[in-house]
Structure formats: C-alpha cells, structure tokens
mmCIF file of C-alpha atoms in Angstrom:
data_model
loop_
_atom_site.group_PDB
_atom_site.id
_atom_site.type_symbol
_atom_site.label_atom_id
_atom_site.label_comp_id
_atom_site.label_asym_id
_atom_site.label_seq_id
_atom_site.Cartn_x
_atom_site.Cartn_y
_atom_site.Cartn_z
ATOM 1 C CA UNK A 948 0.000 0.000 0.000
ATOM 2 C CA UNK A 949 1.473 3.304 -1.021
ATOM 3 C CA UNK A 950 -0.005 6.681 -0.224
ATOM 4 C CA UNK A 951 2.535 8.935 -1.791
ATOM 5 C CA UNK A 952 4.262 10.653 1.120
ATOM 6 C CA UNK A 953 7.106 9.656 3.379
ATOM 7 C CA UNK A 954 5.769 10.658 6.795
ATOM 8 C CA UNK A 955 4.464 7.832 9.014
ATOM 9 C CA UNK A 956 1.094 8.574 10.572
ATOM 10 C CA UNK A 957 1.584 8.846 14.351
ATOM 11 C CA UNK A 958 -0.879 8.155 17.138
ATOM 12 C CA UNK A 959 -2.123 11.354 18.737
ATOM 13 C CA UNK A 960 -1.364 10.016 22.225
ATOM 14 C CA UNK A 961 -0.003 6.891 23.896
ATOM 15 C CA UNK A 962 -3.423 5.559 24.817
ATOM 16 C CA UNK A 963 -4.736 5.811 21.284
ATOM 17 C CA UNK A 964 -5.764 2.701 19.384
ATOM 18 C CA UNK A 965 -2.921 1.670 17.099
ATOM 19 C CA UNK A 966 -3.347 2.780 13.507
ATOM 20 C CA UNK A 967 -2.118 1.119 10.368
ATOM 21 C CA UNK A 968 1.215 2.672 9.397
ATOM 22 C CA UNK A 969 0.832 4.654 6.201
ATOM 23 C CA UNK A 970 2.833 7.316 4.410
ATOM 24 C CA UNK A 971 1.245 10.720 4.641
ATOM 25 C CA UNK A 972 0.688 12.806 1.559
ATOM 26 C CA UNK A 973 2.927 15.895 1.804
ATOM 27 C CA UNK A 974 0.965 18.960 2.852
ATOM 28 C CA UNK A 975 3.562 21.503 1.726
ATOM 29 C CA UNK A 976 2.986 23.419 -1.480
ATOM 30 C CA UNK A 977 4.187 21.188 -4.338
ATOM 31 C CA UNK A 978 7.306 22.100 -6.329
ATOM 32 C CA UNK A 979 5.436 21.906 -9.648
ATOM 33 C CA UNK A 980 2.605 23.815 -11.271
ATOM 34 C CA UNK A 981 -0.595 22.752 -12.969
ATOM 35 C CA UNK A 982 0.893 23.998 -16.230
ATOM 36 C CA UNK A 983 3.895 21.700 -15.867
ATOM 37 C CA UNK A 984 1.590 18.746 -15.266
ATOM 38 C CA UNK A 985 -0.466 19.638 -18.328
ATOM 39 C CA UNK A 986 2.645 19.887 -20.498
ATOM 40 C CA UNK A 987 3.611 16.341 -19.498
ATOM 41 C CA UNK A 988 0.321 14.942 -20.788
ATOM 42 C CA UNK A 989 0.042 14.166 -24.528
ATOM 43 C CA UNK A 990 -2.197 16.831 -26.125
ATOM 44 C CA UNK A 991 -4.629 14.272 -27.547
ATOM 45 C CA UNK A 992 -5.636 13.308 -23.996
ATOM 46 C CA UNK A 993 -7.563 16.567 -23.715
ATOM 47 C CA UNK A 994 -9.538 15.994 -26.924
ATOM 48 C CA UNK A 995 -13.161 14.896 -26.556
ATOM 49 C CA UNK A 996 -14.675 12.640 -29.198
ATOM 50 C CA UNK A 997 -18.461 12.706 -29.458
ATOM 51 C CA UNK A 998 -18.470 9.402 -31.357
ATOM 52 C CA UNK A 999 -16.204 7.653 -28.862
ATOM 53 C CA UNK A 1000 -18.111 8.998 -25.873
ATOM 54 C CA UNK A 1001 -21.424 7.783 -27.319
ATOM 55 C CA UNK A 1002 -19.837 4.382 -27.938
ATOM 56 C CA UNK A 1003 -19.467 3.955 -24.183
ATOM 57 C CA UNK A 1004 -23.104 4.923 -23.664
ATOM 58 C CA UNK A 1005 -24.166 2.372 -26.278
ATOM 59 C CA UNK A 1006 -21.878 -0.272 -24.765
ATOM 60 C CA UNK A 1007 -23.310 0.137 -21.275
ATOM 61 C CA UNK A 1008 -26.933 0.364 -22.377
ATOM 62 C CA UNK A 1009 -26.543 -2.761 -24.536
ATOM 63 C CA UNK A 1010 -25.277 -4.729 -21.566
ATOM 64 C CA UNK A 1011 -28.015 -3.327 -19.329
ATOM 65 C CA UNK A 1012 -30.612 -4.325 -21.939
ATOM 66 C CA UNK A 1013 -29.090 -7.787 -22.266
ATOM 67 C CA UNK A 1014 -29.234 -8.368 -18.511
ATOM 68 C CA UNK A 1015 -32.830 -7.117 -18.466
ATOM 69 C CA UNK A 1016 -33.800 -9.404 -21.350
ATOM 70 C CA UNK A 1017 -32.266 -12.485 -19.749
ATOM 71 C CA UNK A 1018 -33.878 -11.755 -16.370
ATOM 72 C CA UNK A 1019 -37.364 -11.132 -17.744
ATOM 73 C CA UNK A 1020 -37.305 -13.877 -20.375
ATOM 74 C CA UNK A 1021 -35.696 -16.804 -18.603
ATOM 75 C CA UNK A 1022 -35.549 -16.415 -14.828
ATOM 76 C CA UNK A 1023 -39.182 -17.455 -14.373
ATOM 77 C CA UNK A 1024 -38.379 -20.716 -16.183
ATOM 78 C CA UNK A 1025 -35.634 -21.678 -13.749
ATOM 79 C CA UNK A 1026 -36.447 -24.315 -11.137
ATOM 80 C CA UNK A 1027 -35.660 -23.700 -7.504
ATOM 81 C CA UNK A 1028 -33.074 -23.052 -6.136
ATOM 82 C CA UNK A 1029 -31.507 -21.700 -9.345
ATOM 83 C CA UNK A 1030 -33.840 -18.696 -9.469
ATOM 84 C CA UNK A 1031 -32.673 -17.695 -5.999
ATOM 85 C CA UNK A 1032 -29.117 -17.647 -7.355
ATOM 86 C CA UNK A 1033 -29.925 -15.977 -10.685
ATOM 87 C CA UNK A 1034 -31.596 -12.891 -9.235
ATOM 88 C CA UNK A 1035 -28.687 -11.817 -6.982
ATOM 89 C CA UNK A 1036 -26.319 -12.317 -9.919
ATOM 90 C CA UNK A 1037 -28.556 -10.106 -12.063
ATOM 91 C CA UNK A 1038 -28.736 -7.434 -9.352
ATOM 92 C CA UNK A 1039 -24.961 -7.252 -8.992
ATOM 93 C CA UNK A 1040 -24.237 -7.260 -12.736
ATOM 94 C CA UNK A 1041 -26.939 -4.722 -13.516
ATOM 95 C CA UNK A 1042 -25.905 -2.555 -10.572
ATOM 96 C CA UNK A 1043 -22.298 -2.526 -11.775
ATOM 97 C CA UNK A 1044 -23.113 -1.690 -15.386
ATOM 98 C CA UNK A 1045 -25.559 1.051 -14.339
ATOM 99 C CA UNK A 1046 -22.842 2.530 -12.137
ATOM 100 C CA UNK A 1047 -20.865 2.865 -15.366
ATOM 101 C CA UNK A 1048 -23.848 4.708 -16.862
ATOM 102 C CA UNK A 1049 -23.843 7.015 -13.842
ATOM 103 C CA UNK A 1050 -20.134 7.723 -14.404
ATOM 104 C CA UNK A 1051 -20.769 8.707 -18.036
ATOM 105 C CA UNK A 1052 -23.418 11.174 -16.857
ATOM 106 C CA UNK A 1053 -20.836 12.424 -14.372
ATOM 107 C CA UNK A 1054 -18.544 13.025 -17.368
ATOM 108 C CA UNK A 1055 -21.309 15.088 -18.936
ATOM 109 C CA UNK A 1056 -21.500 17.193 -15.782
ATOM 110 C CA UNK A 1057 -17.812 18.015 -16.183
ATOM 111 C CA UNK A 1058 -18.158 18.859 -19.903
ATOM 112 C CA UNK A 1059 -15.880 15.884 -20.632
ATOM 113 C CA UNK A 1060 -18.320 14.068 -22.931
ATOM 114 C CA UNK A 1061 -18.134 16.267 -26.025
ATOM 115 C CA UNK A 1062 -17.192 19.739 -27.239
ATOM 116 C CA UNK A 1063 -20.851 20.772 -27.123
ATOM 117 C CA UNK A 1064 -22.242 21.805 -23.748
ATOM 118 C CA UNK A 1065 -25.848 21.264 -24.856
ATOM 119 C CA UNK A 1066 -25.055 17.673 -25.872
ATOM 120 C CA UNK A 1067 -23.365 16.993 -22.549
ATOM 121 C CA UNK A 1068 -26.266 18.436 -20.563
ATOM 122 C CA UNK A 1069 -28.897 16.626 -22.620
ATOM 123 C CA UNK A 1070 -27.190 13.234 -22.277
ATOM 124 C CA UNK A 1071 -26.389 13.855 -18.618
ATOM 125 C CA UNK A 1072 -29.952 14.911 -17.806
ATOM 126 C CA UNK A 1073 -31.430 11.807 -19.446
ATOM 127 C CA UNK A 1074 -28.987 9.311 -17.929
ATOM 128 C CA UNK A 1075 -28.947 10.782 -14.438
ATOM 129 C CA UNK A 1076 -32.712 11.288 -14.304
ATOM 130 C CA UNK A 1077 -33.162 7.621 -15.244
ATOM 131 C CA UNK A 1078 -31.101 6.806 -12.138
ATOM 132 C CA UNK A 1079 -33.089 9.288 -9.997
ATOM 133 C CA UNK A 1080 -30.257 11.801 -9.800
ATOM 134 C CA UNK A 1081 -31.119 15.531 -10.195
ATOM 135 C CA UNK A 1082 -28.546 16.215 -12.905
ATOM 136 C CA UNK A 1083 -28.092 19.994 -12.849
ATOM 137 C CA UNK A 1084 -28.549 20.203 -9.083
ATOM 138 C CA UNK A 1085 -25.826 17.638 -8.526
ATOM 139 C CA UNK A 1086 -23.658 19.181 -11.266
ATOM 140 C CA UNK A 1087 -23.632 22.535 -9.458
ATOM 141 C CA UNK A 1088 -22.708 21.156 -6.029
ATOM 142 C CA UNK A 1089 -20.200 18.741 -7.548
ATOM 143 C CA UNK A 1090 -18.516 21.591 -9.385
ATOM 144 C CA UNK A 1091 -18.072 23.327 -6.026
ATOM 145 C CA UNK A 1092 -16.609 20.128 -4.614
ATOM 146 C CA UNK A 1093 -13.955 20.189 -7.320
ATOM 147 C CA UNK A 1094 -13.302 23.874 -6.671
ATOM 148 C CA UNK A 1095 -12.878 23.335 -2.921
ATOM 149 C CA UNK A 1096 -11.593 19.779 -2.470
ATOM 150 C CA UNK A 1097 -9.924 19.262 0.890
ATOM 151 C CA UNK A 1098 -11.291 22.483 2.393
ATOM 152 C CA UNK A 1099 -12.747 22.124 5.881
ATOM 153 C CA UNK A 1100 -15.065 25.079 5.301
ATOM 154 C CA UNK A 1101 -16.085 24.912 1.629
ATOM 155 C CA UNK A 1102 -15.852 21.338 0.343
ATOM 156 C CA UNK A 1103 -19.253 19.882 -0.523
ATOM 157 C CA UNK A 1104 -19.026 16.155 0.202
ATOM 158 C CA UNK A 1105 -17.564 13.875 2.884
ATOM 159 C CA UNK A 1106 -16.405 16.889 4.840
ATOM 160 C CA UNK A 1107 -14.668 15.503 7.968
ATOM 161 C CA UNK A 1108 -15.580 16.882 11.382
ATOM 162 C CA UNK A 1109 -13.202 17.896 14.145
ATOM 163 C CA UNK A 1110 -13.463 15.931 17.377
ATOM 164 C CA UNK A 1111 -15.382 18.724 19.107
ATOM 165 C CA UNK A 1112 -18.256 18.395 16.616
ATOM 166 C CA UNK A 1113 -18.640 14.619 16.715
ATOM 167 C CA UNK A 1114 -22.062 13.645 18.186
ATOM 168 C CA UNK A 1115 -21.538 11.814 21.514
ATOM 169 C CA UNK A 1116 -23.688 8.875 20.380
ATOM 170 C CA UNK A 1117 -21.101 7.970 17.728
ATOM 171 C CA UNK A 1118 -18.662 7.020 20.470
ATOM 172 C CA UNK A 1119 -20.782 3.941 21.091
ATOM 173 C CA UNK A 1120 -20.404 2.900 17.446
ATOM 174 C CA UNK A 1121 -16.602 2.801 17.654
ATOM 175 C CA UNK A 1122 -16.532 -1.012 17.707
ATOM 176 C CA UNK A 1123 -16.972 -3.802 15.125
ATOM 177 C CA UNK A 1124 -20.780 -4.117 15.406
ATOM 178 C CA UNK A 1125 -21.108 -0.341 15.347
ATOM 179 C CA UNK A 1126 -18.947 -0.075 12.237
ATOM 180 C CA UNK A 1127 -20.999 -2.735 10.465
ATOM 181 C CA UNK A 1128 -24.157 -0.786 11.277
ATOM 182 C CA UNK A 1129 -22.628 2.538 10.238
ATOM 183 C CA UNK A 1130 -21.345 1.157 6.939
ATOM 184 C CA UNK A 1131 -24.671 -0.546 6.191
ATOM 185 C CA UNK A 1132 -26.596 2.687 6.746
ATOM 186 C CA UNK A 1133 -24.039 4.753 4.819
ATOM 187 C CA UNK A 1134 -23.999 2.466 1.790
ATOM 188 C CA UNK A 1135 -27.770 1.969 1.560
ATOM 189 C CA UNK A 1136 -29.105 5.377 2.611
ATOM 190 C CA UNK A 1137 -26.090 7.654 2.206
ATOM 191 C CA UNK A 1138 -26.779 8.814 -1.346
ATOM 192 C CA UNK A 1139 -30.508 9.671 -0.975
ATOM 193 C CA UNK A 1140 -29.782 11.286 2.416
ATOM 194 C CA UNK A 1141 -27.098 13.441 0.826
ATOM 195 C CA UNK A 1142 -29.399 14.555 -1.993
ATOM 196 C CA UNK A 1143 -32.411 15.164 0.240
ATOM 197 C CA UNK A 1144 -30.809 16.434 3.469
ATOM 198 C CA UNK A 1145 -27.161 17.211 2.588
ATOM 199 C CA UNK A 1146 -25.955 14.545 5.036
ATOM 200 C CA UNK A 1147 -22.122 14.422 5.084
ATOM 201 C CA UNK A 1148 -22.069 17.590 2.996
ATOM 202 C CA UNK A 1149 -20.901 21.094 3.708
ATOM 203 C CA UNK A 1150 -22.742 22.703 6.638
ATOM 204 C CA UNK A 1151 -25.045 25.577 5.702
ATOM 205 C CA UNK A 1152 -26.816 28.104 7.893
ATOM 206 C CA UNK A 1153 -30.196 26.605 6.983
ATOM 207 C CA UNK A 1154 -31.755 23.471 5.540
ATOM 208 C CA UNK A 1155 -30.016 22.360 2.339
ATOM 209 C CA UNK A 1156 -31.503 20.010 -0.238
ATOM 210 C CA UNK A 1157 -30.549 19.203 -3.836
ATOM 211 C CA UNK A 1158 -34.210 19.341 -4.875
ATOM 212 C CA UNK A 1159 -34.891 22.830 -3.472
ATOM 213 C CA UNK A 1160 -34.314 25.625 -6.031
ATOM 214 C CA UNK A 1161 -34.397 28.182 -3.205
ATOM 215 C CA UNK A 1162 -32.019 26.318 -0.904
ATOM 216 C CA UNK A 1163 -28.632 27.701 0.163
ATOM 217 C CA UNK A 1164 -26.744 25.441 -2.234
ATOM 218 C CA UNK A 1165 -27.939 27.430 -5.259
ATOM 219 C CA UNK A 1166 -27.850 31.013 -6.425
ATOM 220 C CA UNK A 1167 -30.768 32.807 -8.033
ATOM 221 C CA UNK A 1168 -29.423 32.268 -11.549
ATOM 222 C CA UNK A 1169 -29.176 28.505 -10.920
ATOM 223 C CA UNK A 1170 -32.793 28.002 -9.856
ATOM 224 C CA UNK A 1171 -34.108 27.229 -13.342
ATOM 225 C CA UNK A 1172 -31.586 24.381 -13.695
ATOM 226 C CA UNK A 1173 -32.763 22.925 -10.382
ATOM 227 C CA UNK A 1174 -36.371 23.083 -11.604
ATOM 228 C CA UNK A 1175 -35.341 21.238 -14.786
ATOM 229 C CA UNK A 1176 -33.575 18.599 -12.696
ATOM 230 C CA UNK A 1177 -36.669 18.149 -10.535
ATOM 231 C CA UNK A 1178 -38.838 17.853 -13.649
ATOM 232 C CA UNK A 1179 -36.584 15.073 -14.924
ATOM 233 C CA UNK A 1180 -36.928 13.202 -11.616
ATOM 234 C CA UNK A 1181 -40.728 13.645 -11.563
ATOM 235 C CA UNK A 1182 -40.983 12.342 -15.125
ATOM 236 C CA UNK A 1183 -39.009 9.196 -14.283
ATOM 237 C CA UNK A 1184 -40.947 8.666 -11.050
ATOM 238 C CA UNK A 1185 -44.189 8.856 -13.032
ATOM 239 C CA UNK A 1186 -42.904 6.271 -15.509
ATOM 240 C CA UNK A 1187 -41.864 4.014 -12.631
ATOM 241 C CA UNK A 1188 -45.294 4.448 -11.022
ATOM 242 C CA UNK A 1189 -46.963 3.442 -14.288
ATOM 243 C CA UNK A 1190 -44.739 0.383 -14.585
ATOM 244 C CA UNK A 1191 -45.455 -0.625 -10.987
ATOM 245 C CA UNK A 1192 -49.197 -0.276 -11.615
ATOM 246 C CA UNK A 1193 -48.894 -2.502 -14.687
ATOM 247 C CA UNK A 1194 -46.253 -5.040 -13.717
ATOM 248 C CA UNK A 1195 -46.475 -4.885 -9.949
ATOM 249 C CA UNK A 1196 -44.238 -3.316 -7.330
ATOM 250 C CA UNK A 1197 -42.311 -6.550 -6.699
ATOM 251 C CA UNK A 1198 -41.403 -6.788 -10.400
ATOM 252 C CA UNK A 1199 -40.194 -3.171 -10.454
ATOM 253 C CA UNK A 1200 -38.124 -3.625 -7.299
ATOM 254 C CA UNK A 1201 -36.509 -6.777 -8.693
ATOM 255 C CA UNK A 1202 -35.740 -5.331 -12.118
ATOM 256 C CA UNK A 1203 -34.924 -1.729 -11.220
ATOM 257 C CA UNK A 1204 -35.013 -1.060 -7.485
ATOM 258 C CA UNK A 1205 -32.334 -3.430 -6.221
ATOM 259 C CA UNK A 1206 -29.833 -2.612 -9.010
ATOM 260 C CA UNK A 1207 -30.401 1.092 -8.269
ATOM 261 C CA UNK A 1208 -29.660 0.414 -4.597
ATOM 262 C CA UNK A 1209 -26.368 -1.184 -5.661
ATOM 263 C CA UNK A 1210 -25.572 1.817 -7.872
ATOM 264 C CA UNK A 1211 -26.157 4.166 -4.946
ATOM 265 C CA UNK A 1212 -23.978 2.019 -2.696
ATOM 266 C CA UNK A 1213 -21.115 2.080 -5.175
ATOM 267 C CA UNK A 1214 -21.392 5.852 -5.562
ATOM 268 C CA UNK A 1215 -21.056 6.374 -1.823
ATOM 269 C CA UNK A 1216 -18.280 3.794 -1.479
ATOM 270 C CA UNK A 1217 -16.250 5.168 -4.392
ATOM 271 C CA UNK A 1218 -16.547 8.763 -3.200
ATOM 272 C CA UNK A 1219 -15.829 7.807 0.405
ATOM 273 C CA UNK A 1220 -12.645 5.952 -0.488
ATOM 274 C CA UNK A 1221 -11.469 8.656 -2.890
ATOM 275 C CA UNK A 1222 -11.465 11.290 -0.163
ATOM 276 C CA UNK A 1223 -11.033 9.343 3.066
ATOM 277 C CA UNK A 1224 -7.679 7.850 4.019
ATOM 278 C CA UNK A 1225 -5.356 8.125 7.041
ATOM 279 C CA UNK A 1226 -2.710 9.628 4.750
ATOM 280 C CA UNK A 1227 -4.841 12.430 3.283
ATOM 281 C CA UNK A 1228 -4.731 15.943 4.757
ATOM 282 C CA UNK A 1229 -7.536 18.467 4.983
ATOM 283 C CA UNK A 1230 -7.038 22.199 5.304
ATOM 284 C CA UNK A 1231 -8.703 25.170 6.910
ATOM 285 C CA UNK A 1232 -8.785 28.580 5.243
ATOM 286 C CA UNK A 1233 -5.351 29.534 6.572
ATOM 287 C CA UNK A 1234 -3.632 26.701 4.655
ATOM 288 C CA UNK A 1235 -5.936 25.577 1.833
ATOM 289 C CA UNK A 1236 -5.194 26.204 -1.817
ATOM 290 C CA UNK A 1237 -6.680 24.564 -4.886
ATOM 291 C CA UNK A 1238 -3.644 22.495 -5.897
ATOM 292 C CA UNK A 1239 -3.048 20.945 -2.483
ATOM 293 C CA UNK A 1240 -6.750 20.262 -2.175
ATOM 294 C CA UNK A 1241 -6.884 18.537 -5.558
ATOM 295 C CA UNK A 1242 -3.926 16.364 -4.551
ATOM 296 C CA UNK A 1243 -5.701 15.354 -1.339
ATOM 297 C CA UNK A 1244 -7.491 12.514 -3.077
ATOM 298 C CA UNK A 1245 -6.746 8.822 -3.465
ATOM 299 C CA UNK A 1246 -6.636 6.478 -6.449
ATOM 300 C CA UNK A 1247 -7.941 2.980 -5.631
ATOM 301 C CA UNK A 1248 -7.902 -0.415 -7.324
ATOM 302 C CA UNK A 1249 -11.275 -2.105 -7.871
ATOM 303 C CA UNK A 1250 -9.885 -4.845 -10.111
ATOM 304 C CA UNK A 1251 -12.014 -5.563 -13.164
ATOM 305 C CA UNK A 1252 -14.530 -2.967 -11.974
ATOM 306 C CA UNK A 1253 -12.031 -0.233 -12.829
ATOM 307 C CA UNK A 1254 -12.996 -0.738 -16.474
ATOM 308 C CA UNK A 1255 -16.684 -1.219 -15.745
ATOM 309 C CA UNK A 1256 -16.655 2.088 -13.854
ATOM 310 C CA UNK A 1257 -14.724 3.789 -16.683
ATOM 311 C CA UNK A 1258 -11.624 4.259 -14.509
ATOM 312 C CA UNK A 1259 -13.198 6.800 -12.186
ATOM 313 C CA UNK A 1260 -11.755 4.674 -9.399
ATOM 314 C CA UNK A 1261 -8.063 4.475 -10.327
ATOM 315 C CA UNK A 1262 -7.554 7.841 -12.071
ATOM 316 C CA UNK A 1263 -9.253 10.173 -9.612
ATOM 317 C CA UNK A 1264 -6.148 12.246 -8.890
ATOM 318 C CA UNK A 1265 -5.821 13.128 -12.572
ATOM 319 C CA UNK A 1266 -9.568 13.748 -12.713
ATOM 320 C CA UNK A 1267 -9.356 16.347 -9.948
ATOM 321 C CA UNK A 1268 -6.488 18.071 -11.711
ATOM 322 C CA UNK A 1269 -8.092 18.015 -15.185
ATOM 323 C CA UNK A 1270 -11.816 17.374 -14.781
ATOM 324 C CA UNK A 1271 -12.758 18.082 -18.422
ATOM 325 C CA UNK A 1272 -10.485 15.296 -19.675
ATOM 326 C CA UNK A 1273 -12.447 12.298 -21.067
ATOM 327 C CA UNK A 1274 -12.254 9.153 -18.969
ATOM 328 C CA UNK A 1275 -10.814 7.133 -21.863
ATOM 329 C CA UNK A 1276 -7.609 9.216 -21.718
ATOM 330 C CA UNK A 1277 -7.288 9.337 -17.935
ATOM 331 C CA UNK A 1278 -5.057 6.265 -17.571
ATOM 332 C CA UNK A 1279 -2.554 7.599 -20.094
ATOM 333 C CA UNK A 1280 -2.609 10.997 -18.383
ATOM 334 C CA UNK A 1281 -2.075 9.425 -14.968
ATOM 335 C CA UNK A 1282 1.001 7.561 -16.189
ATOM 336 C CA UNK A 1283 2.351 10.781 -17.703
ATOM 337 C CA UNK A 1284 2.061 12.898 -14.552
ATOM 338 C CA UNK A 1285 3.071 10.323 -11.935
ATOM 339 C CA UNK A 1286 6.835 10.977 -12.367
ATOM 340 C CA UNK A 1287 6.238 14.689 -11.783
ATOM 341 C CA UNK A 1288 3.825 14.208 -8.894
ATOM 342 C CA UNK A 1289 6.234 11.828 -7.159
ATOM 343 C CA UNK A 1290 5.346 11.574 -3.473
ATOM 344 C CA UNK A 1291 2.341 13.852 -4.075
ATOM 345 C CA UNK A 1292 0.611 11.078 -6.026
ATOM 346 C CA UNK A 1293 -1.617 8.906 -3.845
ATOM 347 C CA UNK A 1294 -2.574 5.332 -4.638
ATOM 348 C CA UNK A 1295 -3.776 2.571 -2.342
ATOM 349 C CA UNK A 1296 -3.963 -0.940 -3.742
ATOM 350 C CA UNK A 1297 -5.525 -2.448 -0.622
ATOM 351 C CA UNK A 1298 -8.569 -4.597 -1.486
ATOM 352 C CA UNK A 1299 -11.625 -2.400 -1.376
ATOM 353 C CA UNK A 1300 -13.461 -4.376 1.301
ATOM 354 C CA UNK A 1301 -10.432 -4.112 3.607
ATOM 355 C CA UNK A 1302 -9.958 -0.432 2.826
ATOM 356 C CA UNK A 1303 -13.623 0.271 3.567
ATOM 357 C CA UNK A 1304 -13.299 -1.354 6.995
ATOM 358 C CA UNK A 1305 -9.983 0.332 7.800
ATOM 359 C CA UNK A 1306 -11.176 3.826 6.887
ATOM 360 C CA UNK A 1307 -14.361 3.328 8.921
ATOM 361 C CA UNK A 1308 -12.162 2.309 11.856
ATOM 362 C CA UNK A 1309 -9.325 4.816 11.591
ATOM 363 C CA UNK A 1310 -10.862 7.934 9.990
ATOM 364 C CA UNK A 1311 -13.330 9.040 12.639
ATOM 365 C CA UNK A 1312 -12.561 12.760 12.821
ATOM 366 C CA UNK A 1313 -9.756 15.196 12.036
ATOM 367 C CA UNK A 1314 -7.459 17.284 14.199
ATOM 368 C CA UNK A 1315 -4.242 19.210 13.632
ATOM 369 C CA UNK A 1316 -1.025 17.628 14.865
ATOM 370 C CA UNK A 1317 -0.236 18.356 18.495
ATOM 371 C CA UNK A 1318 2.625 20.808 18.481
ATOM 372 C CA UNK A 1319 2.765 20.768 14.675
ATOM 373 C CA UNK A 1320 3.976 23.804 12.827
ATOM 374 C CA UNK A 1321 0.967 23.966 10.470
ATOM 375 C CA UNK A 1322 -2.144 24.324 12.590
ATOM 376 C CA UNK A 1323 -4.346 24.662 9.533
ATOM 377 C CA UNK A 1324 -3.534 21.125 8.302
ATOM 378 C CA UNK A 1325 -5.849 18.429 9.663
ATOM 379 C CA UNK A 1326 -5.310 14.670 9.805
ATOM 380 C CA UNK A 1327 -7.642 11.801 10.577
ATOM 381 C CA UNK A 1328 -7.729 10.295 14.074
ATOM 382 C CA UNK A 1329 -9.086 6.947 15.165
ATOM 383 C CA UNK A 1330 -9.870 7.182 18.885
ATOM 384 C CA UNK A 1331 -12.547 9.110 20.752
#
C-alpha cells in the first residue's frame, strides 16, 4: 500500500488505538505547477470525441438491456433453487453496469463528454434522471466540490468533522458491530440522504436540499436548472409508477429497485474511499489552496470494476487536476504525470473491502497535529 508521502502517521497520544502505518501525503505546497503537469500529458488526452463517448453509452446500455432481457425472459423458467441464485447475480451485474452509466453522466457534468455543452447536458440529464439523480442540481454542487476539495469550510461532500463536533452517540459505534451498522446505513441510505438532506455535505446556515431551487446550495441564476432537474426526476418517477401499476411493485423492485440500490452504494463507497484515508490531509482557510486540495485525493484499485466504472476509481487524482479530460484518456494521463507528482501522487492498492473497513475504523474525525507547525492542516484520528 502506497499513499505517496514519506511521513508515518503517528498516534495522537499513547493511549490511542494503534493505527495502520501509512505514508502521509505531503501537505507543503508542491514544487510543480498545474501547467507543468499539463505539459507532461500528450495533447490528444484533452480531446473529446463525441463518437467515442457515445460508444461507451451504447456499450453500457446494450449490456443493461441484455441483462434485463435475460432476467425477464428466462428467470421465471428456472427451477428452484436456481432462481434464488440468478436474481442476486442479475442485481450485482446490472448494478455494476448502471454505475458505469452514472459515471458517463458524471462526465457530462464536467463537460468531458463532447465539445458541445448542450449535448453533454442533454445526455447527462437523461442518464442521471433515469437513475433518480437531479442532474443539474448535482452538477452545481459537484462543481463546487472540485473547486474546494480538501477544504474544511467549503468542500461539498464527505467533509470531515473535528473531534469537538462529533455527536456523543457515535462514540458507542466505535466497535466492530457499530462499524458494520454505520457502513450498512451509509452504503444503503447515504446517497438519498445526501441529496435530500445534505448529510455528510458542507454545513449551511439553513436546511439544504438538492431538490430545493431556493435552498442555500444554489444562487438565483441557478434556480431554473434545479427546476429542470426536478422535472426530470418527476418524469421518471411517473414512468416508474406506471410500470409498478402494470407489472407490480415486486417486479419493479426486482428489475430496477435493487440494481439502483447497488448503484447508490457504489457511488457512496467510491466517493468515500477517494477522499477518506489516514494519509490524506484536509485544510482550513489559513492553509488551503486549490492544488493541495486537488492532490488530497486517493486512487484505488477495484480490479475488473475499474474498467466497468470507466476508470473513475483508479484515475481520480488526474480527474481532480483536469476534470474536463475524457475518462478514456485518464489512464494515459495518470502515467504521464506520476513521475512529476512523485510523493504527491496517492494510490492505495488495498482490497476495497479491507480499505472500507480500515477507513471506517481509523478515519473518525480530524485534528491538527499536536505541536505541529501547520495548525491549519488536519489529519484523521481513530480514537474518541
């Protein structure tokens, strides 16, 4: 497991639960510029191909249609217990391929799909609405996440809390059963709770919701886009209601609901592991700058799912540096900038299920180092 830096993570005091030894990402200003990184990347990596981008949409939708066809045409013919095996396989496969669809819509939100903004927004609105995601609403808050990554005050998602702001009840979850419960709730309900109630998001002075055009997340000029996003969600919900009335709720849950639950779980897991790691720093306003924030993110290895998820998992550092770059060039770009990034590049090859458990155990809150010279740099701690 390599995390880029060369500073071992210490325990904050002698009585603290022992942490896994990792190499911290350097928190000093890097000795290179964004321009130098861009010059190292072959120019074609920044070119967006409408035809190639649509080929990935077609690829994913063909597989999703194939899985749907097999499930609806043949599963009812299977004798027990084979049907009880076939449905979970379908749910996992469909959930994985639809996560890839979600990632392509995410590309649209970054204007990485084509050279035409209206094409990107049209494709993104259709794909995300089909997965019950308010496209423009999410696009706006996600853009702010990229503008403020690693900031304790302004980042939009998975913003860590200092120890003083941790609810006392969470102390009783700092054990294996508590972690299982916390992870189960986070993976199943985390995404809808974030959209509806801004859970784990940036704190606002009043109620924040991705469906509210007048909420604090959005400015006046962004309200129309939020209304359009809501209209897309309402349209899909109406279609789903019609299907449920025709086919039955159980059929809809089996074909669409459970795969969507898996999609949502992957979204939360991927985002959580990209921005949560014992080696990653966070910054307050006295220390934060865009470059150090963008480098405070972690590439992960999901095995074969890296390709299924269009490499959003193992090229996230490059994505934060150059978010309009198409996903199909991100691997080449990552290889090009790694020699320049050096110890500032962060990658963890730990199996995802182990990493998920470790981060839930060791990344409970953040605090500055005791006696450290940079009080505005925060690191994860693992003991209440």
